[in-house]
Short mmCIF file of C-alpha atoms in Angstrom, two decimals:
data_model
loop_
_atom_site.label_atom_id
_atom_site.label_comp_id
_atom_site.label_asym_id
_atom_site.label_seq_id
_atom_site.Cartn_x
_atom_site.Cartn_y
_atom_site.Cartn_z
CA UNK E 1 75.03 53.69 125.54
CA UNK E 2 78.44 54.07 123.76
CA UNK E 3 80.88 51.85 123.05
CA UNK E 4 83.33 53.94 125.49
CA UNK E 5 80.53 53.82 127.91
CA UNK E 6 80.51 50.43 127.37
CA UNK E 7 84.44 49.80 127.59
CA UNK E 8 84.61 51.80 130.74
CA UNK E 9 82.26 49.47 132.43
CA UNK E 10 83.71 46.11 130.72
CA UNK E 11 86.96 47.76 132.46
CA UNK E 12 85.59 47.81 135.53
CA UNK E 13 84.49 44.79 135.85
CA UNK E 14 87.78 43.46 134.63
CA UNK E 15 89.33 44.91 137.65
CA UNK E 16 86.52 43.67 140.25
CA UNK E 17 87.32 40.40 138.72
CA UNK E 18 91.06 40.96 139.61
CA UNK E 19 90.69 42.09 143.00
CA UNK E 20 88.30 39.48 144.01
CA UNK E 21 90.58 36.86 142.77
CA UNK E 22 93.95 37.86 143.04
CA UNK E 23 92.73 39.50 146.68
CA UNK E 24 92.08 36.49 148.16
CA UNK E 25 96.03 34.85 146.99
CA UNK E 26 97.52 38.40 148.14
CA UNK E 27 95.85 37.50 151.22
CA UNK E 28 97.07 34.22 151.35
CA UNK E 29 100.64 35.21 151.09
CA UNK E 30 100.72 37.84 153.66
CA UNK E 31 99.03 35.05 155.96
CA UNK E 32 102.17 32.99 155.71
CA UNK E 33 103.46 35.11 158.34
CA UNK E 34 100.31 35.73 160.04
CA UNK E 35 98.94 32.61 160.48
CA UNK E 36 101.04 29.76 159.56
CA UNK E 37 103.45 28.40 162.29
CA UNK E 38 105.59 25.90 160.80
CA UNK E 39 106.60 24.97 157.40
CA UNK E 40 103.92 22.29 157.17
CA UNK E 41 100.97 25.19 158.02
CA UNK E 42 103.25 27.70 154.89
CA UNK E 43 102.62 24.84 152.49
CA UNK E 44 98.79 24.29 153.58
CA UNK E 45 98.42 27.65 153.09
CA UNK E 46 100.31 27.96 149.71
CA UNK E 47 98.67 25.49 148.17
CA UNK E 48 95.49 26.43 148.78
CA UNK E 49 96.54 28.77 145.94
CA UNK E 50 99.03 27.06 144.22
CA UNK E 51 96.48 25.91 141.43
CA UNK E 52 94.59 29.45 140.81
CA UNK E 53 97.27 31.99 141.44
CA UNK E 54 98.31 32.60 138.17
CA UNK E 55 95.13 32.40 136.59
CA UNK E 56 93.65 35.28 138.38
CA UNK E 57 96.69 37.39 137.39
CA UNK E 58 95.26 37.00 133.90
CA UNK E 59 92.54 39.59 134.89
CA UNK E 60 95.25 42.03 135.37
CA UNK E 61 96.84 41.25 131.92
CA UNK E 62 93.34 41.68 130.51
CA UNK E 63 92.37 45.14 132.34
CA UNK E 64 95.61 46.24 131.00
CA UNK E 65 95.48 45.32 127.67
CA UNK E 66 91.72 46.36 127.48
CA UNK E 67 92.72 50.30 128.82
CA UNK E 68 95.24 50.18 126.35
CA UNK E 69 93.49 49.27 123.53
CA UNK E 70 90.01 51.17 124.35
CA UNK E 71 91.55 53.91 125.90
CA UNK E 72 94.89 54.54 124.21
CA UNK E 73 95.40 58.30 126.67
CA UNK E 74 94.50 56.62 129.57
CA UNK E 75 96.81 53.60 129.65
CA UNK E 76 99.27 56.69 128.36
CA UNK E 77 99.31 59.13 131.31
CA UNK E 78 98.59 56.39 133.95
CA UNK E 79 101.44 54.13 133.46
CA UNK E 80 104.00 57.18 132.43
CA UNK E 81 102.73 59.34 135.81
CA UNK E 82 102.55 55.95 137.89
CA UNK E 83 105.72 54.97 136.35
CA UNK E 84 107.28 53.56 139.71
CA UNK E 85 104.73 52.50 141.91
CA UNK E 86 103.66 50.15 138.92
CA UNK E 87 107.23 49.02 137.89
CA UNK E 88 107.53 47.77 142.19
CA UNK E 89 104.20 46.10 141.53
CA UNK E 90 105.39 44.39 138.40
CA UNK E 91 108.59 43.45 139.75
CA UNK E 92 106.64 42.18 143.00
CA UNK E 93 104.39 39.95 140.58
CA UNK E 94 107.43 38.36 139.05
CA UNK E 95 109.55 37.63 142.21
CA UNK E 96 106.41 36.22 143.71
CA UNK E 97 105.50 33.71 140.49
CA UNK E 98 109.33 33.07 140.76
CA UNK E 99 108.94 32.21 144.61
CA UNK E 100 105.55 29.87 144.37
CA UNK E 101 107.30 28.00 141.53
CA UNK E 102 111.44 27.79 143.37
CA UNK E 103 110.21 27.71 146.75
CA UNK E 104 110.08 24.01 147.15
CA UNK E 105 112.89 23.52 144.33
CA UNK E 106 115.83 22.72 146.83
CA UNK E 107 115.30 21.41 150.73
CA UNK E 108 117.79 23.29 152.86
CA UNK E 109 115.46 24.93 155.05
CA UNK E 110 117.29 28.94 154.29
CA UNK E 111 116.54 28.68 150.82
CA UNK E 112 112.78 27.85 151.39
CA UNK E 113 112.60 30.48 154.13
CA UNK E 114 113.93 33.12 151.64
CA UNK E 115 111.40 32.32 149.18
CA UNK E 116 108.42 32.30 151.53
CA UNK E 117 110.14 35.51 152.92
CA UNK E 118 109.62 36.64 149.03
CA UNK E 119 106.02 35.36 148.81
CA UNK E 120 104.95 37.42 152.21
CA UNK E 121 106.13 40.74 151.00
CA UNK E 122 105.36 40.27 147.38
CA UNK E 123 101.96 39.85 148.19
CA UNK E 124 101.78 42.35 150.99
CA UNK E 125 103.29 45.31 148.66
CA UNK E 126 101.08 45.26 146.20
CA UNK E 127 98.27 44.36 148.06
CA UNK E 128 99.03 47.79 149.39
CA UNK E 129 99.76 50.03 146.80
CA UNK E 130 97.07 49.14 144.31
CA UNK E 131 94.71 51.05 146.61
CA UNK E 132 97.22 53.88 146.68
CA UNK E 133 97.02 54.25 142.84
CA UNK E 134 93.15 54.17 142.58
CA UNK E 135 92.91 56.24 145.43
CA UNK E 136 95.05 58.84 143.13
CA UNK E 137 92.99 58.09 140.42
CA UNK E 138 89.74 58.75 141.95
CA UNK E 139 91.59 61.97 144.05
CA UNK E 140 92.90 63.09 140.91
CA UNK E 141 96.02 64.05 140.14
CA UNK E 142 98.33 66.48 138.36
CA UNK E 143 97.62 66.06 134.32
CA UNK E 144 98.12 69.33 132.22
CA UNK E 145 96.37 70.23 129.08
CA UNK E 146 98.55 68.23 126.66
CA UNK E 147 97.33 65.08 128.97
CA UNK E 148 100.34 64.36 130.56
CA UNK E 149 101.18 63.99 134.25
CA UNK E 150 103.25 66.85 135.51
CA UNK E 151 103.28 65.86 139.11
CA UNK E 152 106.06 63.73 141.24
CA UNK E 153 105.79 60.31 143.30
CA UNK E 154 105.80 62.31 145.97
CA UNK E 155 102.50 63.67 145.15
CA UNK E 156 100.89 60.25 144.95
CA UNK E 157 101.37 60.05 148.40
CA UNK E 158 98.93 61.69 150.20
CA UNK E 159 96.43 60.95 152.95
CA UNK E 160 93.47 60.22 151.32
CA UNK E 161 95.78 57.38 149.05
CA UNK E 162 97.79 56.07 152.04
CA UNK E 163 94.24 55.28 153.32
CA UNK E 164 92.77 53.36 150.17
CA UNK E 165 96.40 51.40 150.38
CA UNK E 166 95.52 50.37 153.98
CA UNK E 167 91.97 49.35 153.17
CA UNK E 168 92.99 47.39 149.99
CA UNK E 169 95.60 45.61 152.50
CA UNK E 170 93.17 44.94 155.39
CA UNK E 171 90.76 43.87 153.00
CA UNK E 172 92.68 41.72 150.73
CA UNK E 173 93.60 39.64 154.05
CA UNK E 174 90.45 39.49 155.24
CA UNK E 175 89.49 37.94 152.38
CA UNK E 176 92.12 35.56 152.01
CA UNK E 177 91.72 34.74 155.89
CA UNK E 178 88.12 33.95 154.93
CA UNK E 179 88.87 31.88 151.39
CA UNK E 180 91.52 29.81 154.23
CA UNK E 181 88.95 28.83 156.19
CA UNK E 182 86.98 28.09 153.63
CA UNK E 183 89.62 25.61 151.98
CA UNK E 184 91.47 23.92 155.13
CA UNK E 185 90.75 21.47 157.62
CA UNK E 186 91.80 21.37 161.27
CA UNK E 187 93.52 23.99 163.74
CA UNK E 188 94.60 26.28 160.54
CA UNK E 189 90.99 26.60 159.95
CA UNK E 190 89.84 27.35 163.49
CA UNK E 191 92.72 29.53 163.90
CA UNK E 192 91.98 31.39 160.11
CA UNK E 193 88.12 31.77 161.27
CA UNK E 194 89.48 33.96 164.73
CA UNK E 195 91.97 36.00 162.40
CA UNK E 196 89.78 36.48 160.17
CA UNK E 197 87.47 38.39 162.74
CA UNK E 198 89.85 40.52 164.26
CA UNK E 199 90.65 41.66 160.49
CA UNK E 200 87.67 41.89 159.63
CA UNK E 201 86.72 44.45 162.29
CA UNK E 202 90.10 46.30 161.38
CA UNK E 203 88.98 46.74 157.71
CA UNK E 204 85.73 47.74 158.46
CA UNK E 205 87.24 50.89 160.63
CA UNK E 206 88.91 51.66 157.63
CA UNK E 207 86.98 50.79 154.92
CA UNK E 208 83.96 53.28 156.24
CA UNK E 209 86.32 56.01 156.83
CA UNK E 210 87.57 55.59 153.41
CA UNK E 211 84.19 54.91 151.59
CA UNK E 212 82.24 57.83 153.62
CA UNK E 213 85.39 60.24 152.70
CA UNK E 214 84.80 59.25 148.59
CA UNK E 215 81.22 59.61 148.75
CA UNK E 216 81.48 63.12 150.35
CA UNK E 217 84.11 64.27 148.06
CA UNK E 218 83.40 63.10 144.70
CA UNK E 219 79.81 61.05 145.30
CA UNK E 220 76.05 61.13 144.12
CA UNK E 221 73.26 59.22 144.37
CA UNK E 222 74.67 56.22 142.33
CA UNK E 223 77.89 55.91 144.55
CA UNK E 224 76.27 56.07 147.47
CA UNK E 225 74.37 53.23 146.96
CA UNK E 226 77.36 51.23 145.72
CA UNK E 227 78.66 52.64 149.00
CA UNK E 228 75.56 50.66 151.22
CA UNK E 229 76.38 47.79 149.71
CA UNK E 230 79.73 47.47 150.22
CA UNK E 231 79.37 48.37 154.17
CA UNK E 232 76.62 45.60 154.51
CA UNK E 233 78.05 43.08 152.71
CA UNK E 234 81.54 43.50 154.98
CA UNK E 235 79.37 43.68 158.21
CA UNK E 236 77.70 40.61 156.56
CA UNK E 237 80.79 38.88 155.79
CA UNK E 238 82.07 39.62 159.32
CA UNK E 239 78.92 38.19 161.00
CA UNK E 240 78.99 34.84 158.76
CA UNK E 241 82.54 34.41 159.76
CA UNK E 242 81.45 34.28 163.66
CA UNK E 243 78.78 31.67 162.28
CA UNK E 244 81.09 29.53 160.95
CA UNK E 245 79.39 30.17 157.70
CA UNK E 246 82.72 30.53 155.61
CA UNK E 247 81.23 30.49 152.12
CA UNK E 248 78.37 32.59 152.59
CA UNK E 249 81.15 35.15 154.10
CA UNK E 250 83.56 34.40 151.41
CA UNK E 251 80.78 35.40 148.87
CA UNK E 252 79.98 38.43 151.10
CA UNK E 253 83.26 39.79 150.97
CA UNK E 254 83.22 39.53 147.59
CA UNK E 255 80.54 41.55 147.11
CA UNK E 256 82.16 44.01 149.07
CA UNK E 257 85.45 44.24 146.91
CA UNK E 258 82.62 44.28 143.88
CA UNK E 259 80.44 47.18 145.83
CA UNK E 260 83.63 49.27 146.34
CA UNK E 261 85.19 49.14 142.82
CA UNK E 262 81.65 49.80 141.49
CA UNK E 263 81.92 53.11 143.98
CA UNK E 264 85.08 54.35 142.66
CA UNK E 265 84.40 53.79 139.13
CA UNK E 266 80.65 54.94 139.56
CA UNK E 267 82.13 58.42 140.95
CA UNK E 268 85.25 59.11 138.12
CA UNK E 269 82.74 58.39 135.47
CA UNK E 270 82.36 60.09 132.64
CA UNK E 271 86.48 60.88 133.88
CA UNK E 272 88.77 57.97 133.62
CA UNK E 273 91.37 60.13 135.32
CA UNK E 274 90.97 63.74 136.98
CA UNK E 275 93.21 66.60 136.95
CA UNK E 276 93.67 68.17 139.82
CA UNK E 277 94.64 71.34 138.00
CA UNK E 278 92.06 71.93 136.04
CA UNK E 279 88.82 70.05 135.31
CA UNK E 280 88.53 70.81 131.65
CA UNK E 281 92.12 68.65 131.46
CA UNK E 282 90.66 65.84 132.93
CA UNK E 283 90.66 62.47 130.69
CA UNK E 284 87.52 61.47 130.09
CA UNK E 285 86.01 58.23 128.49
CA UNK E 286 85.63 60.61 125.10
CA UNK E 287 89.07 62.74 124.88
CA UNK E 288 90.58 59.47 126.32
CA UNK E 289 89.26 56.89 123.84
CA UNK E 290 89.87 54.60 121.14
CA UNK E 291 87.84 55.06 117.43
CA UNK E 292 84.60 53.58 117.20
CA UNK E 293 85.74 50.99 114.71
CA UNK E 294 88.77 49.66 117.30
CA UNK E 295 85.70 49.58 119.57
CA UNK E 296 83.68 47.43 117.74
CA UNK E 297 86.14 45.18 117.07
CA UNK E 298 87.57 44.79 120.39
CA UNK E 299 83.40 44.58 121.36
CA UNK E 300 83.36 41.25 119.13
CA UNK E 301 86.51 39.48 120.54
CA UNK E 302 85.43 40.07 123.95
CA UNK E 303 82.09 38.21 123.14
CA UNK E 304 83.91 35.59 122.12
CA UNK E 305 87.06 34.57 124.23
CA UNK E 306 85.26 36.49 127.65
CA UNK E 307 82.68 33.06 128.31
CA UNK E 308 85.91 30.57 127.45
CA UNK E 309 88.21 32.20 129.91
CA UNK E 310 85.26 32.49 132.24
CA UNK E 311 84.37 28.79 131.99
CA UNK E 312 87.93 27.42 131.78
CA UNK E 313 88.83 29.65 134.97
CA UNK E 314 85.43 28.35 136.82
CA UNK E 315 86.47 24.81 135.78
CA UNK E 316 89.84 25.17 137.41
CA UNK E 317 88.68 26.00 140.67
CA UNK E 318 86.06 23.41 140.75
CA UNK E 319 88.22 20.63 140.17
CA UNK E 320 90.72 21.97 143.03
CA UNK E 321 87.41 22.57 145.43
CA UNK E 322 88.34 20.26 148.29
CA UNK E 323 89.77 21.67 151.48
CA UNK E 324 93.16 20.66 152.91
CA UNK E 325 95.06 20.25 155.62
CA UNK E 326 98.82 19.23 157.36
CA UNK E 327 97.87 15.40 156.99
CA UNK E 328 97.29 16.06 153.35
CA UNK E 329 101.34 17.87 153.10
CA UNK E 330 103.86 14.91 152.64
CA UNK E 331 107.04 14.35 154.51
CA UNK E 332 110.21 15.87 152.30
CA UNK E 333 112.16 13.31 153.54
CA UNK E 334 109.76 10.98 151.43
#
């Protein structure tokens, strides 16, 4: 294997890694609305987060940085031709780091209930409209032959895109439904387990149309079993949930977000970005690449720092492990 083959996989694990972490904490915030009824059930649900939220962001920092440096044309024409859907992401990111962190700055009860507005639709956009942009990416979409996107936002939303944005919403809640249950005590948790059904069931819907329309389009043998996967481990995840088994559905819903990023990657590759004009102007993981030196280099680094962050990151969330509740949020009178 190549070091670009190699770099295209490291990516796409990078951005499993994001989606299973930061999924759960999108899902979180847009279950501030959902679920939560009163401003002790917001904090319970907040802080189930508070201690991880920015760490799992770091995957995203780290897939970008990696595309840039590994694949230099890439990181080019996707962030020029997704110019604005990633600048509302980005701007959602910061407004929601600057709500989780102000939120609880000041007690007049407007001022919180702006933030947590904030933290609901922060989480909820992008949550959204990263499954628009890989839908695009697996679609393809308008590059010419000098590599650049010639196509408008308008163009990036289409069907098949507006339908990976819903399932990357439904699912992300799901999942952060499931991770609330898994880390509260009480009537949030019975109430997170029932939710987390209903959505559940919602995402599947989806998520089959969705993965069944991929595998058809742009699918082999590979994808397809990626594909399986996925499907059982969300009717798994669904089924544990009814058990009251929230971990093993936690982990199961996981695999799912794992199964279906493995799926679209498995059916661009060896393309890290289609054109829909013309196939020979598609980016690919050789046209598209970094030189083998940069690779090896970047190879080495990775080798190093990748089992630090990983252990510092699993260290985190072991020492904030214990499941909360309303008795554990103190009066803010006190």
């Amino acid at each position: 294997m190549e070091l670009h083959d190699v770099w295209f996989v490291l990516i796409a694990v990078l951005w499993t890694g994001y989606f299973f972490l930061e999924g759960f904490d999108f899902g979180v915030g847009v279950l501030t609305k959902l679920l939560a009824r009163d401003r002790a059930e917001k904090r319970v649900l907040i802080n189930t987060i508070g201690p991880v939220w920015d760490g799992n962001e770091v995957w995203l920092l780290t897939a970008g940085g990696a595309t840039f440096a590994a694949f230099p044309e890439w990181y080019a024409t996707l962030f020029s031709g997704f110019y604005l859907p990633l600048l509302i992401i980005l701007v959602c990111l910061i407004v929601r780091g600057v709500a989780f962190e102000y939120r609880a700055k000041r007690p007049e009860e407007k001022w919180q209930t702006n933030w947590e507005h904030a933290i609901f639709w922060t989480s909820l956009v992008p949550a959204f409209l990263w499954g628009v942009a890989f839908g695009n990416i697996v679609r393809g979409v308008k590059i010419d032959a000098d590599m650049e996107y010639v196509g408008t936002f308008w163009d990036l939303l289409n069907v098949y895109s507006i339908l990976g944005g819903l399932v990357t919403l439904t699912l992300f809640t799901f999942h952060g439904a499931v991770f609330t249950s898994l880390k509260t005590v009480g009537d949030i948790r019975d109430r997170s387990r029932k939710l987390a059904l209903r959505l559940g069931l919602v995402t599947a819907v989806l998520a089959l149309v969705f993965l069944i329309w991929t595998q058809v389009s742009k699918g082999d043998a590979k994808s397809l079993g990626a594909m399986i996967v996925a499907v059982l481990a969300l009717v798994g995840a669904v089924g544990a949930i009814v058990a009251g088994r929230e971990g093993w559905s936690f982990a199961l819903s996981g695999i799912t977000i794992a199964a279906a990023v493995a799926m679209l990657f498995l059916t661009l590759f060896p393309n890290v970005m289609p054109s829909s004009l013309n196939d020979a102007w598609s980016l690919t993981v050789t046209n598209a690449s970094s030189s083998a030196y940069t690779l090896k280099i970047m190879t080495w680094c990775a080798a190093v720092a990748t089992p630090v962050v990983l252990l510092y990151q699993g260290w985190t969330y072991w020492v904030f492990r214990k499941r909360i509740g309303t008795q554990h949020i103190a009066d803010p009178l006190h």
